[in-house]
Amino acid sequence: GLGSMDELEVDAQDVVRLMLQFCKENGLKESQRALQTESQVALNTVESVEGFLTDVQTGNWDAVLTAVQSLQLPIKKLMALYEQVVMELLELREVDVARAMLRQTECLQTMKQEKPDRYMRLEHLCARPVWDGREAYEGTSNKEQRRIELAKMLSTEVSVVPPSRLLVLVGQALKWQQHQGLLPPGTQFDVFRGTAAAKPDESDEYPTKSTHTIKFGKKSHAECAAFSPDGQFLVSGSIDGFVEVWDHETGKLRKDLKYQANDELMMHEDAVLSLAWSKDSEIVATGDQGGKIKIWKVRTGQCVRKFERAHVQGVTCLAFSRDSTQLCSASYDASMRMHGLKSGKTLKEMRGHTSYINHCAYTVDGLRICSSGSDGWVKVWDPKTAECLYSWRPNPSGQEIAVNCCHPVPKSDHIIVCDRSSTAYLCTLQGQVVRTLSSGKKTGGDFLSASVSRMGTWLYCLAEDNSLYIFNCQDGKLEHIVSAHDKEPIGLAHHPHRNVMATYADDGTLKIWRP
């Protein structure tokens, strides 16, 4: 069977039959034939079993033979059927047609090789000048009885299926998703990708208005947050170990996820410092203060894998490989590691930083990983070999300023590097600074975290003065400043295809921003 959807097993042959029916109903005869041959699965359906068997019993052979064309019947039963048709043609004295059928149909030619006596009997009957029913049926039965036996024999081979099963099933699945609240009514659904075809915002506009504020408990706050690649979910990880899934449209906890509705949240024993989404938006990885990584199925809230000792200190950042089979983790222990999701093993280690690694990210093409350290270095790695290819400090004086993060810029091979100063840098992977983006604030305005807009037009820098600085990446100009939080901002996340952003702070709030 095909993979289980929790408990439901789907037989692979049934899936092929759905495709065969679709081909048949849409006149795709060649495709149907090729699929039947290659999969060795037959559709074996008729418009109506009763109708088909009545045709057999009343000798409506035109209709029967037409139906049989698209069925795969055991050769024994097929021979019996064609033998009967030949005999009835002879009774009607359609000798030429009977002879042509005898010599041209594949099934009767097989009879000639495998049952020569039976075949020769038919040839012999063709040569008789008159029809003698008793001789033909050897006195043991007659035409009517033979038809009844045939109908009985064929009844076990055919079935009726309601029309358009594939499309009906897809429709039912969509209704179910709507019922579960995963599809807002009236949404266009992309059946192939399996997501609501949420219209991406046309232009890249920067958000300036806080539309919703999510408040965490008294002593709690978010340490990390990220939108799912399909844009449906916003997940946060908090200092008290909870991993929560939010609806960014309403700012409320997603209660359509059964486990959250029952207050059974995903959680760690320690503070959750980092999280990352798989590319298909099915899986979330979370890393904690104790060096542990957990892998969750977001739809069910199930923990499907644990890396108990991924690091000896806190996991500061996580990033999935392009095909989501590997997970890269960075840590306060100054190392980066690659973990295999299937094997559950740590595959590689990347060492070179001399202090905390604050952030790691794959380049746009997925072939390199960039890491940012509190030692002031940005390093570019080959994840296949764990080799460090380039190592550089972004600031012109080469000072040891902690690097908060480095983000790939969409549709380019540049990265944005943000360190603990009021300047960010647009750089090549080799470390050449292409552009500087500075707020001009001499003290008290150091950047803590940064994010690039989904089309790469804007850079958002969250600073220690509680402000969000918005730069134009094209010319490096400071466009706008937003007062974001009351105290100690921590980080920010951008929506994958909407002009929506989330910021979170030590003050226990997570805010959703829109233009």
Coordinates of C-alpha atoms in Angstrom, one line a residue:
G1 CA 0.0 0.0 0.0
L2 CA 1.0 3.6 -0.3
G3 CA 2.2 5.5 2.8
S4 CA -0.2 5.7 5.7
M5 CA -2.1 8.8 6.5
D6 CA -2.0 8.1 10.3
E7 CA -4.1 4.9 10.1
L8 CA -5.5 4.9 6.6
E9 CA -3.8 2.5 4.2
V10 CA -4.4 3.1 0.5
D11 CA -3.8 0.2 -1.9
A12 CA -1.4 1.3 -4.7
Q13 CA -3.4 -0.8 -7.2
D14 CA -6.5 1.2 -6.4
V15 CA -4.6 4.4 -7.2
V16 CA -3.7 3.0 -10.6
R17 CA -7.4 2.1 -11.1
L18 CA -8.4 5.6 -10.4
M19 CA -6.0 6.8 -13.0
L20 CA -7.2 4.2 -15.5
Q21 CA -10.8 5.2 -15.0
F22 CA -9.8 8.9 -15.5
C23 CA -8.1 7.9 -18.8
K24 CA -11.0 5.8 -20.0
E25 CA -13.6 8.6 -19.2
N26 CA -11.5 11.2 -21.0
G27 CA -10.8 9.2 -24.1
L28 CA -7.1 8.7 -23.3
K29 CA -7.0 5.2 -24.8
E30 CA -3.3 5.0 -25.5
S31 CA -2.4 6.2 -22.0
Q32 CA -4.9 3.7 -20.5
R33 CA -3.4 0.9 -22.5
A34 CA 0.2 1.8 -21.6
L35 CA -0.7 2.2 -17.9
Q36 CA -2.5 -1.2 -17.8
T37 CA 0.4 -2.9 -19.5
E38 CA 3.1 -1.3 -17.4
S39 CA 1.3 -1.7 -14.0
Q40 CA -0.3 -5.0 -14.8
V41 CA -3.4 -3.6 -13.1
A42 CA -6.7 -3.9 -14.9
L43 CA -9.7 -1.5 -14.5
N44 CA -12.2 -4.3 -15.2
T45 CA -15.2 -2.0 -14.8
V46 CA -18.4 -1.9 -16.9
E47 CA -21.2 0.7 -17.0
S48 CA -23.5 -1.8 -15.3
V49 CA -22.7 -5.4 -14.2
E50 CA -26.4 -6.3 -14.7
G51 CA -26.5 -4.9 -18.2
F52 CA -23.3 -6.6 -19.1
L53 CA -24.5 -10.0 -17.9
T54 CA -27.9 -9.6 -19.5
D55 CA -26.0 -8.9 -22.8
V56 CA -24.1 -12.2 -22.3
Q57 CA -27.3 -14.1 -21.6
T58 CA -29.2 -12.7 -24.5
G59 CA -26.3 -13.1 -26.9
N60 CA -25.8 -9.3 -27.6
W61 CA -22.3 -10.1 -28.6
D62 CA -21.5 -6.7 -30.2
A63 CA -21.9 -5.0 -26.9
V64 CA -20.2 -7.8 -24.9
L65 CA -17.1 -7.8 -27.2
T66 CA -16.9 -4.0 -27.1
A67 CA -16.9 -4.1 -23.2
V68 CA -14.4 -6.9 -23.1
Q69 CA -11.9 -4.8 -25.1
S70 CA -11.1 -2.7 -22.0
L71 CA -11.2 -5.7 -19.5
Q72 CA -8.4 -8.0 -18.6
L73 CA -9.9 -11.4 -18.3
P74 CA -8.2 -14.8 -17.6
I75 CA -7.4 -16.5 -20.9
K76 CA -9.5 -19.5 -19.9
K77 CA -12.7 -17.4 -19.6
L78 CA -11.8 -15.4 -22.7
M79 CA -11.5 -18.6 -24.8
A80 CA -14.9 -19.8 -23.5
L81 CA -16.5 -16.5 -24.5
Y82 CA -15.0 -16.4 -28.0
E83 CA -15.8 -20.0 -28.6
Q84 CA -19.4 -19.3 -27.8
V85 CA -19.5 -16.3 -30.2
V86 CA -18.0 -18.4 -33.0
M87 CA -20.6 -21.2 -32.5
E88 CA -23.5 -18.7 -32.5
L89 CA -22.2 -17.1 -35.7
L90 CA -22.1 -20.6 -37.3
E91 CA -25.7 -21.2 -36.2
L92 CA -26.7 -17.9 -37.9
R93 CA -24.7 -19.3 -40.9
E94 CA -22.3 -16.3 -40.8
V95 CA -19.5 -18.8 -41.7
D96 CA -17.1 -16.2 -43.1
V97 CA -17.3 -14.0 -40.1
A98 CA -16.8 -17.0 -37.8
R99 CA -13.8 -18.2 -39.8
A100 CA -12.3 -14.7 -39.7
M101 CA -12.7 -14.5 -36.0
L102 CA -11.2 -17.9 -35.5
R103 CA -8.1 -17.1 -37.5
Q104 CA -7.6 -13.4 -36.5
T105 CA -8.4 -13.0 -32.8
E106 CA -5.4 -13.3 -30.5
C107 CA -7.3 -15.4 -27.9
L108 CA -8.4 -18.1 -30.5
Q109 CA -4.9 -18.2 -31.9
T110 CA -3.7 -18.9 -28.3
M111 CA -6.3 -21.7 -28.2
K112 CA -4.8 -23.2 -31.4
Q113 CA -1.4 -23.5 -29.7
E114 CA -2.5 -24.5 -26.3
K115 CA -5.7 -26.5 -26.9
P116 CA -5.3 -27.7 -30.5
D117 CA -8.1 -30.3 -30.2
R118 CA -10.6 -27.7 -29.1
Y119 CA -9.6 -25.3 -31.8
M120 CA -9.7 -28.0 -34.5
R121 CA -13.3 -28.8 -33.4
L122 CA -14.3 -25.2 -34.2
E123 CA -12.5 -25.4 -37.6
H124 CA -14.3 -28.6 -38.3
L125 CA -17.7 -27.0 -37.4
C126 CA -16.9 -24.2 -39.8
A127 CA -16.5 -26.7 -42.6
R128 CA -19.9 -28.4 -42.0
P129 CA -22.5 -27.5 -44.6
V130 CA -25.3 -27.4 -42.1
W131 CA -25.6 -26.5 -38.4
D132 CA -26.3 -29.3 -36.0
G133 CA -26.8 -27.9 -32.5
R134 CA -26.7 -31.4 -30.8
E135 CA -23.3 -32.1 -32.5
A136 CA -22.0 -28.6 -31.7
Y137 CA -22.9 -28.8 -28.0
E138 CA -22.1 -32.5 -27.9
G139 CA -25.6 -33.3 -26.6
T140 CA -24.7 -32.2 -23.1
S141 CA -26.1 -28.7 -23.1
N142 CA -27.5 -26.0 -25.4
K143 CA -27.0 -22.4 -26.3
E144 CA -29.1 -20.9 -23.5
Q145 CA -27.4 -23.0 -20.8
R146 CA -24.0 -22.2 -22.2
R147 CA -24.8 -18.4 -22.1
I148 CA -25.9 -18.7 -18.4
E149 CA -22.7 -20.5 -17.5
L150 CA -20.7 -17.8 -19.3
A151 CA -22.5 -15.0 -17.5
K152 CA -21.8 -16.7 -14.2
M153 CA -18.2 -17.2 -15.0
L154 CA -17.7 -13.6 -16.1
S155 CA -19.7 -12.1 -13.1
T156 CA -16.8 -12.5 -10.8
E157 CA -14.4 -10.6 -13.1
V158 CA -16.3 -7.3 -13.5
S159 CA -17.4 -4.5 -11.2
V160 CA -19.1 -1.1 -11.4
V161 CA -17.5 2.0 -10.2
P162 CA -19.3 5.3 -9.8
P163 CA -18.1 7.8 -12.5
S164 CA -15.2 10.3 -12.0
R165 CA -13.9 8.7 -8.8
L166 CA -10.6 10.6 -8.9
L167 CA -12.2 14.0 -9.2
V168 CA -14.8 13.1 -6.6
L169 CA -12.1 12.0 -4.1
V170 CA -10.1 15.2 -4.7
G171 CA -13.3 17.2 -4.1
Q172 CA -14.0 15.4 -0.9
A173 CA -10.4 15.9 0.3
L174 CA -10.8 19.7 -0.3
K175 CA -14.1 19.7 1.5
W176 CA -12.5 18.0 4.4
Q177 CA -9.6 20.5 4.5
Q178 CA -12.2 23.3 4.4
H179 CA -14.1 21.6 7.2
Q180 CA -10.8 21.5 9.2
G181 CA -10.3 25.2 8.6
L182 CA -7.2 24.7 6.6
L183 CA -8.9 26.3 3.5
P184 CA -10.8 29.5 4.0
P185 CA -14.1 29.3 2.0
G186 CA -13.8 30.6 -1.6
T187 CA -10.0 30.0 -1.8
Q188 CA -8.6 28.8 -5.0
F189 CA -6.8 25.5 -4.3
D190 CA -3.7 24.3 -6.0
V191 CA -4.4 20.6 -6.1
F192 CA -1.0 19.7 -7.5
R193 CA 1.0 21.6 -4.8
G194 CA -1.5 20.8 -2.1
T195 CA -1.9 24.3 -0.8
A196 CA -4.4 27.1 -1.0
A197 CA -3.3 29.2 -3.9
A198 CA -3.0 32.3 -1.7
K199 CA -2.5 35.2 -4.0
P200 CA 1.0 36.5 -3.4
D201 CA 1.1 40.3 -2.9
E202 CA 1.9 41.9 -6.2
S203 CA 4.5 44.3 -5.0
D204 CA 7.1 44.3 -2.3
E205 CA 5.8 46.8 0.3
Y206 CA 7.3 47.3 3.7
P207 CA 5.0 46.8 6.7
T208 CA 4.6 49.7 9.1
K209 CA 1.4 48.9 11.1
S210 CA 1.1 46.4 13.8
T211 CA -2.3 44.7 13.2
H212 CA -2.2 42.0 15.9
T213 CA -0.3 41.4 19.1
I214 CA 0.2 38.0 20.6
K215 CA 0.9 38.1 24.4
F216 CA 2.8 35.3 26.1
G217 CA 2.4 34.5 29.8
K218 CA 3.9 36.7 32.5
K219 CA 7.3 35.2 32.6
S220 CA 7.4 33.9 29.0
H221 CA 8.3 35.3 25.6
A222 CA 9.2 34.1 22.1
E223 CA 12.8 33.3 21.5
C224 CA 12.3 32.4 17.8
A225 CA 9.5 32.5 15.2
A226 CA 9.1 31.5 11.5
F227 CA 6.4 31.4 8.8
S228 CA 5.9 28.1 7.0
P229 CA 7.0 28.2 3.3
D230 CA 3.4 27.8 2.1
G231 CA 2.5 30.8 4.2
Q232 CA -0.3 29.1 6.2
F233 CA 1.3 29.0 9.6
L234 CA 3.4 31.1 12.0
V235 CA 5.3 29.0 14.6
S236 CA 7.0 30.4 17.7
G237 CA 9.3 28.8 20.2
S238 CA 9.3 30.2 23.7
I239 CA 11.6 30.5 26.7
D240 CA 9.3 28.1 28.7
G241 CA 9.8 25.4 26.1
F242 CA 6.5 25.6 24.2
V243 CA 6.2 25.4 20.4
E244 CA 3.0 27.1 19.2
V245 CA 1.3 27.4 15.9
W246 CA -0.5 30.7 15.2
D247 CA -2.9 32.1 12.6
H248 CA -1.2 35.3 11.4
E249 CA -4.5 36.6 10.0
T250 CA -6.2 36.6 13.5
G251 CA -3.2 36.5 15.9
K252 CA -4.8 33.5 17.6
L253 CA -3.6 30.0 18.3
R254 CA -4.6 27.6 15.5
K255 CA -7.4 25.5 17.1
D256 CA -8.1 23.6 13.9
L257 CA -5.0 21.6 14.9
K258 CA -6.6 19.1 17.2
Y259 CA -3.6 18.8 19.6
Q260 CA -3.6 22.6 20.2
A261 CA -7.4 22.6 20.6
N262 CA -6.9 20.0 23.4
D263 CA -4.1 22.0 25.0
E264 CA -1.5 19.3 24.1
L265 CA 1.2 21.6 22.8
M266 CA 4.5 20.6 21.2
M267 CA 7.2 21.2 23.8
H268 CA 10.8 20.9 25.1
E269 CA 12.0 20.7 28.7
D270 CA 14.3 23.7 28.0
A271 CA 13.9 27.1 26.4
V272 CA 13.4 26.8 22.6
L273 CA 16.0 29.0 20.9
S274 CA 15.6 28.1 17.2
L275 CA 13.3 26.6 14.7
A276 CA 13.1 25.8 11.0
W277 CA 10.5 24.6 8.5
S278 CA 10.9 21.8 5.9
K279 CA 10.3 23.1 2.3
D280 CA 6.9 21.2 2.1
S281 CA 5.6 23.0 5.3
E282 CA 4.9 19.6 6.9
I283 CA 7.8 19.4 9.4
V284 CA 9.2 21.8 11.9
A285 CA 12.5 21.3 13.6
T286 CA 13.1 23.0 17.0
G287 CA 16.4 23.4 19.0
D288 CA 16.7 24.1 22.7
Q289 CA 19.0 25.6 25.3
G290 CA 20.2 22.1 26.4
G291 CA 21.5 21.2 22.9
K292 CA 18.5 18.9 21.9
I293 CA 16.7 19.0 18.6
K294 CA 13.2 17.7 18.0
I295 CA 11.4 17.1 14.7
W296 CA 7.7 17.6 14.6
K297 CA 4.8 16.9 12.2
V298 CA 2.8 20.1 12.4
R299 CA -0.5 18.6 11.3
T300 CA -0.6 16.1 14.2
G301 CA 1.8 17.7 16.7
Q302 CA 3.7 14.4 16.8
C303 CA 7.4 14.3 17.6
V304 CA 8.8 12.1 14.9
R305 CA 12.5 12.3 15.7
K306 CA 14.8 13.5 18.5
F307 CA 18.5 14.3 18.4
E308 CA 19.1 14.1 22.2
R309 CA 22.7 15.4 22.1
A310 CA 22.9 17.4 18.9
H311 CA 25.2 19.9 20.6
V312 CA 26.8 20.2 24.1
Q313 CA 25.3 23.7 24.4
G314 CA 22.2 25.6 23.2
V315 CA 21.1 25.3 19.5
T316 CA 21.1 28.8 18.2
C317 CA 19.9 28.2 14.6
L318 CA 18.5 25.5 12.3
A319 CA 18.2 25.3 8.5
F320 CA 16.8 22.5 6.3
S321 CA 18.7 21.5 3.2
R322 CA 16.9 22.2 -0.1
D323 CA 15.4 18.6 -0.3
S324 CA 14.7 18.6 3.4
T325 CA 16.6 15.4 4.0
Q326 CA 19.2 17.1 6.1
L327 CA 19.2 19.6 8.9
C328 CA 22.0 22.0 9.7
S329 CA 22.3 23.2 13.3
A330 CA 24.5 25.9 14.8
S331 CA 25.3 26.3 18.5
Y332 CA 26.8 28.2 21.4
D333 CA 29.4 25.4 21.4
A334 CA 31.0 27.1 18.3
S335 CA 30.2 24.2 16.0
M336 CA 27.8 23.5 13.1
R337 CA 26.5 20.0 12.5
M338 CA 24.6 18.2 9.7
H339 CA 22.0 15.7 10.8
G340 CA 20.3 13.1 8.6
L341 CA 16.5 13.1 9.1
K342 CA 16.0 9.5 7.9
S343 CA 18.9 7.9 9.8
G344 CA 18.6 10.1 12.9
K345 CA 22.4 10.4 12.9
T346 CA 24.8 13.4 12.9
L347 CA 26.6 13.2 9.6
K348 CA 29.1 16.0 9.6
E349 CA 30.6 18.6 11.9
M350 CA 31.9 22.1 10.8
R351 CA 34.4 23.7 13.1
G352 CA 36.3 26.9 12.7
H353 CA 34.5 29.6 14.8
T354 CA 36.1 30.4 18.1
S355 CA 32.9 31.7 19.8
Y356 CA 29.1 31.3 19.6
I357 CA 27.7 30.7 16.2
N358 CA 24.6 32.9 16.1
H359 CA 23.1 32.1 12.7
C360 CA 23.4 29.7 9.8
A361 CA 21.6 29.9 6.4
Y362 CA 21.7 28.1 3.0
T363 CA 22.5 30.2 -0.1
V364 CA 19.6 30.6 -2.6
D365 CA 20.9 27.7 -4.7
G366 CA 21.2 25.4 -1.6
L367 CA 24.8 24.6 -2.4
R368 CA 26.5 26.6 0.4
I369 CA 25.9 27.4 4.1
C370 CA 26.9 30.7 5.6
S371 CA 27.5 31.0 9.3
S372 CA 27.8 34.1 11.5
G373 CA 29.8 34.1 14.8
S374 CA 30.3 36.2 17.9
D375 CA 34.0 36.0 17.0
G376 CA 33.2 38.5 14.2
W377 CA 33.7 36.1 11.3
V378 CA 31.4 35.1 8.5
K379 CA 32.2 31.7 7.1
V380 CA 31.0 30.0 3.9
W381 CA 30.9 26.2 3.9
D382 CA 30.4 23.3 1.5
P383 CA 27.8 21.1 3.3
K384 CA 28.8 18.0 1.3
T385 CA 32.5 18.1 2.5
A386 CA 32.1 20.2 5.6
E387 CA 35.0 22.3 4.3
C388 CA 35.2 26.0 5.0
L389 CA 35.6 27.8 1.6
Y390 CA 35.7 31.5 2.7
S391 CA 36.2 33.2 6.0
W392 CA 35.9 37.0 6.4
R393 CA 34.9 39.9 8.6
P394 CA 32.4 42.3 7.1
N395 CA 33.3 45.5 8.8
P396 CA 36.0 47.5 7.0
S397 CA 38.3 47.8 10.0
G398 CA 38.3 44.1 10.5
Q399 CA 37.2 44.5 14.1
E400 CA 35.9 41.6 16.2
I401 CA 32.2 42.7 16.2
A402 CA 29.7 39.9 16.8
V403 CA 27.8 38.9 13.6
N404 CA 24.1 38.4 14.3
C405 CA 23.0 36.9 11.0
C406 CA 23.6 36.6 7.3
H407 CA 20.7 36.2 4.9
P408 CA 20.7 35.2 1.2
V409 CA 19.1 37.9 -0.9
P410 CA 16.3 36.4 -3.2
K411 CA 17.1 36.3 -6.9
S412 CA 20.8 37.1 -6.4
D413 CA 24.0 35.5 -5.2
H414 CA 24.6 38.1 -2.5
I415 CA 24.1 37.9 1.2
I416 CA 23.2 40.5 3.7
V417 CA 25.3 40.5 6.8
C418 CA 24.2 42.2 10.0
D419 CA 26.6 42.7 13.0
R420 CA 26.3 44.3 16.4
S421 CA 26.6 47.8 15.0
S422 CA 24.3 50.2 13.3
T423 CA 25.5 49.1 9.8
A424 CA 24.6 46.1 7.7
Y425 CA 26.5 44.9 4.6
L426 CA 25.5 43.5 1.2
C427 CA 28.3 41.2 0.3
T428 CA 29.5 38.5 -2.1
L429 CA 30.1 35.0 -0.7
Q430 CA 33.8 35.8 -1.0
G431 CA 33.4 38.7 1.4
Q432 CA 33.5 41.7 -0.9
V433 CA 31.2 44.5 0.3
V434 CA 28.9 45.6 -2.4
R435 CA 26.9 48.1 -0.4
T436 CA 26.7 49.4 3.2
L437 CA 23.3 50.1 4.8
S438 CA 23.7 52.3 7.9
S439 CA 21.2 54.0 10.3
G440 CA 23.9 56.6 11.2
K441 CA 23.1 56.2 14.9
K442 CA 26.5 56.3 16.7
T443 CA 25.5 54.6 20.0
G444 CA 22.6 52.7 21.4
G445 CA 21.2 51.6 18.1
D446 CA 23.1 48.4 17.4
F447 CA 21.3 45.9 15.2
L448 CA 20.2 42.6 16.9
S449 CA 18.6 40.8 14.0
A450 CA 17.7 41.3 10.4
S451 CA 15.5 39.9 7.6
V452 CA 15.2 40.5 3.9
S453 CA 11.8 41.1 2.2
R454 CA 10.5 38.3 0.0
M455 CA 11.6 39.9 -3.3
G456 CA 14.8 41.2 -1.9
T457 CA 13.8 44.9 -2.1
W458 CA 13.9 45.8 1.6
L459 CA 16.1 45.0 4.5
Y460 CA 14.6 45.1 8.0
C461 CA 17.0 45.6 10.9
L462 CA 15.7 45.3 14.5
A463 CA 17.8 47.4 16.8
E464 CA 18.5 47.6 20.6
D465 CA 16.7 51.0 20.7
N466 CA 13.4 49.0 20.0
S467 CA 13.2 50.4 16.5
L468 CA 12.8 48.6 13.2
Y469 CA 15.0 50.2 10.5
I470 CA 13.9 49.7 6.9
F471 CA 16.5 50.0 4.2
N472 CA 16.2 50.0 0.4
C473 CA 18.6 47.2 -0.7
Q474 CA 18.9 48.7 -4.2
D475 CA 20.6 52.0 -3.1
G476 CA 21.2 51.4 0.6
K477 CA 19.1 54.3 1.7
L478 CA 17.2 54.3 5.1
E479 CA 13.5 54.5 4.0
H480 CA 11.6 54.3 7.3
I481 CA 11.9 53.7 11.0
V482 CA 9.1 52.0 13.0
S483 CA 8.9 51.9 16.8
A484 CA 8.5 48.1 17.3
H485 CA 8.5 47.1 20.9
D486 CA 8.6 48.6 24.4
K487 CA 11.7 46.8 25.5
E488 CA 14.5 44.4 24.4
P489 CA 13.5 43.2 20.9
I490 CA 14.8 39.7 20.0
G491 CA 14.1 38.9 16.4
L492 CA 11.9 39.0 13.4
A493 CA 10.4 36.8 10.6
H494 CA 9.1 37.6 7.1
H495 CA 6.1 35.9 5.4
P496 CA 7.2 34.0 2.2
H497 CA 4.8 35.6 -0.3
R498 CA 2.9 38.4 1.5
N499 CA 3.9 41.7 2.9
V500 CA 3.5 40.5 6.4
M501 CA 6.1 40.3 9.2
A502 CA 6.4 39.2 12.8
T503 CA 8.7 40.7 15.5
Y504 CA 9.1 39.4 19.0
A505 CA 10.6 40.8 22.2
D506 CA 11.5 40.2 25.8
D507 CA 8.4 42.1 26.8
G508 CA 6.3 39.0 26.1
T509 CA 4.8 40.2 22.8
L510 CA 4.9 38.9 19.3
K511 CA 3.6 41.5 16.8
I512 CA 2.2 41.0 13.3
W513 CA 3.0 43.8 10.9
R514 CA 1.4 44.8 7.6
P515 CA 1.8 47.8 5.2

